[in-house]
Amino acid sequence: MLFVINSICMWAELGLENGMNPIKTFTKILSILCSIVYMASAGAQQVSTFQGMSLEDAERIAIERDTLIKSFDLKSKAYIDQSVAADTWPDPRLKFGAQALPVDSFDLEQEPMT
C-alpha cells in the first residue's frame, strides 16, 4: 500500500512539473486513493464471508466439468456401437438386372446380342 501511495505522489510531482492543473491532479490522486481503499475493504469483506467448499463438492464439480472424462465416455460408447455393428449381419440386398434387353420394343426375341 505504501508503494502505491509513493508511486501516486511521484506521478503527481511529475504532472505538476509538466504544467498540469494542481486541482485536477489532486482530484485524480484523491479518486485513486478512494478506489484503492474501497477495493481493499470490499476484498476484506468478501474474504471474511467466504464459507468454503467441501472436498466432495469440489470433486463432484471437477468431474462434471472435466472434458477428458466426457471424451472417454463418448469413445467407449462408440466402441460398443462399433462392436454391435460388427457382430450383426448386413442388411439384405436384392439386385435385379436385365442384359441385352431392347428398350425400344422390350421384345426379348427381337435380335440376338452382338
PDB file of C-alpha atoms in Angstrom:
ATOM      1  CA  MET A   1       0.000   0.000   0.000  1.00  0.00           C
ATOM      2  CA  LEU A   2       2.873   2.345   0.802  1.00  0.00           C
ATOM      3  CA  PHE A   3       4.400   1.605  -2.581  1.00  0.00           C
ATOM      4  CA  VAL A   4       1.149   2.601  -4.312  1.00  0.00           C
ATOM      5  CA  ILE A   5       0.920   5.879  -2.396  1.00  0.00           C
ATOM      6  CA  ASN A   6       4.575   6.650  -3.128  1.00  0.00           C
ATOM      7  CA  SER A   7       4.016   5.963  -6.840  1.00  0.00           C
ATOM      8  CA  ILE A   8       0.979   8.237  -6.916  1.00  0.00           C
ATOM      9  CA  CYS A   9       2.911  11.047  -5.229  1.00  0.00           C
ATOM     10  CA  MET A  10       5.762  10.714  -7.724  1.00  0.00           C
ATOM     11  CA  TRP A  11       3.241  10.777 -10.597  1.00  0.00           C
ATOM     12  CA  ALA A  12       1.666  13.940  -9.128  1.00  0.00           C
ATOM     13  CA  GLU A  13       5.059  15.663  -8.818  1.00  0.00           C
ATOM     14  CA  LEU A  14       5.839  14.872 -12.457  1.00  0.00           C
ATOM     15  CA  GLY A  15       2.437  16.162 -13.503  1.00  0.00           C
ATOM     16  CA  LEU A  16       2.883  19.444 -11.619  1.00  0.00           C
ATOM     17  CA  GLU A  17       6.351  19.915 -13.122  1.00  0.00           C
ATOM     18  CA  ASN A  18       4.889  19.467 -16.609  1.00  0.00           C
ATOM     19  CA  GLY A  19       2.326  22.198 -16.086  1.00  0.00           C
ATOM     20  CA  MET A  20      -0.766  20.230 -15.073  1.00  0.00           C
ATOM     21  CA  ASN A  21      -3.502  21.929 -13.094  1.00  0.00           C
ATOM     22  CA  PRO A  22      -2.907  21.227  -9.354  1.00  0.00           C
ATOM     23  CA  ILE A  23      -6.636  20.902  -8.621  1.00  0.00           C
ATOM     24  CA  LYS A  24      -7.087  18.265 -11.342  1.00  0.00           C
ATOM     25  CA  THR A  25      -4.008  16.445 -10.091  1.00  0.00           C
ATOM     26  CA  PHE A  26      -5.308  16.476  -6.517  1.00  0.00           C
ATOM     27  CA  THR A  27      -8.729  15.247  -7.695  1.00  0.00           C
ATOM     28  CA  LYS A  28      -7.151  12.357  -9.617  1.00  0.00           C
ATOM     29  CA  ILE A  29      -4.987  11.376  -6.653  1.00  0.00           C
ATOM     30  CA  LEU A  30      -7.949  11.512  -4.285  1.00  0.00           C
ATOM     31  CA  SER A  31     -10.126   9.390  -6.576  1.00  0.00           C
ATOM     32  CA  ILE A  32      -7.347   6.786  -6.981  1.00  0.00           C
ATOM     33  CA  LEU A  33      -6.821   6.580  -3.215  1.00  0.00           C
ATOM     34  CA  CYS A  34     -10.550   6.282  -2.554  1.00  0.00           C
ATOM     35  CA  SER A  35     -10.889   3.484  -5.105  1.00  0.00           C
ATOM     36  CA  ILE A  36      -7.913   1.636  -3.570  1.00  0.00           C
ATOM     37  CA  VAL A  37      -9.402   1.915  -0.081  1.00  0.00           C
ATOM     38  CA  TYR A  38     -12.820   0.800  -1.358  1.00  0.00           C
ATOM     39  CA  MET A  39     -11.356  -2.238  -3.172  1.00  0.00           C
ATOM     40  CA  ALA A  40      -9.331  -3.210  -0.118  1.00  0.00           C
ATOM     41  CA  SER A  41     -12.365  -3.018   2.166  1.00  0.00           C
ATOM     42  CA  ALA A  42     -14.580  -4.908  -0.309  1.00  0.00           C
ATOM     43  CA  GLY A  43     -11.938  -7.614  -0.646  1.00  0.00           C
ATOM     44  CA  ALA A  44     -11.688  -7.930   3.129  1.00  0.00           C
ATOM     45  CA  GLN A  45     -15.463  -8.336   3.402  1.00  0.00           C
ATOM     46  CA  GLN A  46     -15.536 -10.995   0.697  1.00  0.00           C
ATOM     47  CA  VAL A  47     -12.779 -12.976   2.362  1.00  0.00           C
ATOM     48  CA  SER A  48     -14.492 -12.887   5.724  1.00  0.00           C
ATOM     49  CA  THR A  49     -17.879 -14.055   4.338  1.00  0.00           C
ATOM     50  CA  PHE A  50     -16.431 -16.903   2.237  1.00  0.00           C
ATOM     51  CA  GLN A  51     -17.754 -20.191   3.590  1.00  0.00           C
ATOM     52  CA  GLY A  52     -15.590 -22.562   1.570  1.00  0.00           C
ATOM     53  CA  MET A  53     -16.369 -25.768  -0.241  1.00  0.00           C
ATOM     54  CA  SER A  54     -16.191 -29.344   0.902  1.00  0.00           C
ATOM     55  CA  LEU A  55     -13.836 -31.791  -0.750  1.00  0.00           C
ATOM     56  CA  GLU A  56     -16.742 -33.898  -2.030  1.00  0.00           C
ATOM     57  CA  ASP A  57     -18.332 -30.862  -3.718  1.00  0.00           C
ATOM     58  CA  ALA A  58     -15.031 -29.871  -5.320  1.00  0.00           C
ATOM     59  CA  GLU A  59     -14.510 -33.416  -6.637  1.00  0.00           C
ATOM     60  CA  ARG A  60     -18.057 -33.595  -7.990  1.00  0.00           C
ATOM     61  CA  ILE A  61     -17.739 -30.252  -9.791  1.00  0.00           C
ATOM     62  CA  ALA A  62     -14.336 -31.186 -11.211  1.00  0.00           C
ATOM     63  CA  ILE A  63     -15.647 -34.486 -12.554  1.00  0.00           C
ATOM     64  CA  GLU A  64     -18.732 -32.824 -14.066  1.00  0.00           C
ATOM     65  CA  ARG A  65     -16.644 -30.209 -15.880  1.00  0.00           C
ATOM     66  CA  ASP A  66     -13.767 -32.448 -16.999  1.00  0.00           C
ATOM     67  CA  THR A  67     -13.830 -32.725 -20.793  1.00  0.00           C
ATOM     68  CA  LEU A  68     -11.337 -35.598 -20.850  1.00  0.00           C
ATOM     69  CA  ILE A  69     -13.686 -37.838 -18.868  1.00  0.00           C
ATOM     70  CA  LYS A  70     -16.532 -36.920 -21.224  1.00  0.00           C
ATOM     71  CA  SER A  71     -14.400 -37.787 -24.247  1.00  0.00           C
ATOM     72  CA  PHE A  72     -13.508 -41.178 -22.704  1.00  0.00           C
ATOM     73  CA  ASP A  73     -17.201 -41.901 -22.136  1.00  0.00           C
ATOM     74  CA  LEU A  74     -18.069 -40.986 -25.718  1.00  0.00           C
ATOM     75  CA  LYS A  75     -15.215 -43.110 -27.112  1.00  0.00           C
ATOM     76  CA  SER A  76     -16.311 -46.124 -25.058  1.00  0.00           C
ATOM     77  CA  LYS A  77     -19.888 -45.740 -26.345  1.00  0.00           C
ATOM     78  CA  ALA A  78     -18.559 -45.520 -29.904  1.00  0.00           C
ATOM     79  CA  TYR A  79     -16.530 -48.717 -29.426  1.00  0.00           C
ATOM     80  CA  ILE A  80     -19.594 -50.501 -28.064  1.00  0.00           C
ATOM     81  CA  ASP A  81     -21.668 -49.356 -31.051  1.00  0.00           C
ATOM     82  CA  GLN A  82     -18.929 -50.491 -33.464  1.00  0.00           C
ATOM     83  CA  SER A  83     -18.771 -53.919 -31.833  1.00  0.00           C
ATOM     84  CA  VAL A  84     -22.546 -54.316 -32.100  1.00  0.00           C
ATOM     85  CA  ALA A  85     -22.409 -53.305 -35.753  1.00  0.00           C
ATOM     86  CA  ALA A  86     -19.557 -55.736 -36.467  1.00  0.00           C
ATOM     87  CA  ASP A  87     -21.411 -58.608 -34.785  1.00  0.00           C
ATOM     88  CA  THR A  88     -24.606 -58.288 -36.853  1.00  0.00           C
ATOM     89  CA  TRP A  89     -25.388 -59.363 -40.392  1.00  0.00           C
ATOM     90  CA  PRO A  90     -25.574 -56.625 -43.003  1.00  0.00           C
ATOM     91  CA  ASP A  91     -28.946 -55.600 -44.355  1.00  0.00           C
ATOM     92  CA  PRO A  92     -30.116 -57.949 -47.119  1.00  0.00           C
ATOM     93  CA  ARG A  93     -29.981 -56.575 -50.631  1.00  0.00           C
ATOM     94  CA  LEU A  94     -31.847 -57.725 -53.674  1.00  0.00           C
ATOM     95  CA  LYS A  95     -30.494 -56.974 -57.101  1.00  0.00           C
ATOM     96  CA  PHE A  96     -32.446 -57.198 -60.320  1.00  0.00           C
ATOM     97  CA  GLY A  97     -30.930 -56.726 -63.700  1.00  0.00           C
ATOM     98  CA  ALA A  98     -31.576 -57.333 -67.369  1.00  0.00           C
ATOM     99  CA  GLN A  99     -28.969 -57.802 -70.036  1.00  0.00           C
ATOM    100  CA  ALA A 100     -29.366 -57.117 -73.744  1.00  0.00           C
ATOM    101  CA  LEU A 101     -32.976 -56.030 -73.412  1.00  0.00           C
ATOM    102  CA  PRO A 102     -34.053 -53.757 -76.270  1.00  0.00           C
ATOM    103  CA  VAL A 103     -35.500 -50.583 -74.814  1.00  0.00           C
ATOM    104  CA  ASP A 104     -37.479 -49.528 -77.867  1.00  0.00           C
ATOM    105  CA  SER A 105     -39.778 -52.585 -78.087  1.00  0.00           C
ATOM    106  CA  PHE A 106     -38.936 -54.637 -74.988  1.00  0.00           C
ATOM    107  CA  ASP A 107     -39.214 -57.763 -77.195  1.00  0.00           C
ATOM    108  CA  LEU A 108     -36.852 -60.464 -75.966  1.00  0.00           C
ATOM    109  CA  GLU A 109     -36.839 -62.201 -79.382  1.00  0.00           C
ATOM    110  CA  GLN A 110     -36.076 -59.069 -81.424  1.00  0.00           C
ATOM    111  CA  GLU A 111     -32.429 -59.804 -82.288  1.00  0.00           C
ATOM    112  CA  PRO A 112     -29.600 -61.602 -80.575  1.00  0.00           C
ATOM    113  CA  MET A 113     -26.935 -59.779 -78.679  1.00  0.00           C
ATOM    114  CA  THR A 114     -23.812 -58.961 -80.695  1.00  0.00           C
TER     115      THR A 114
END
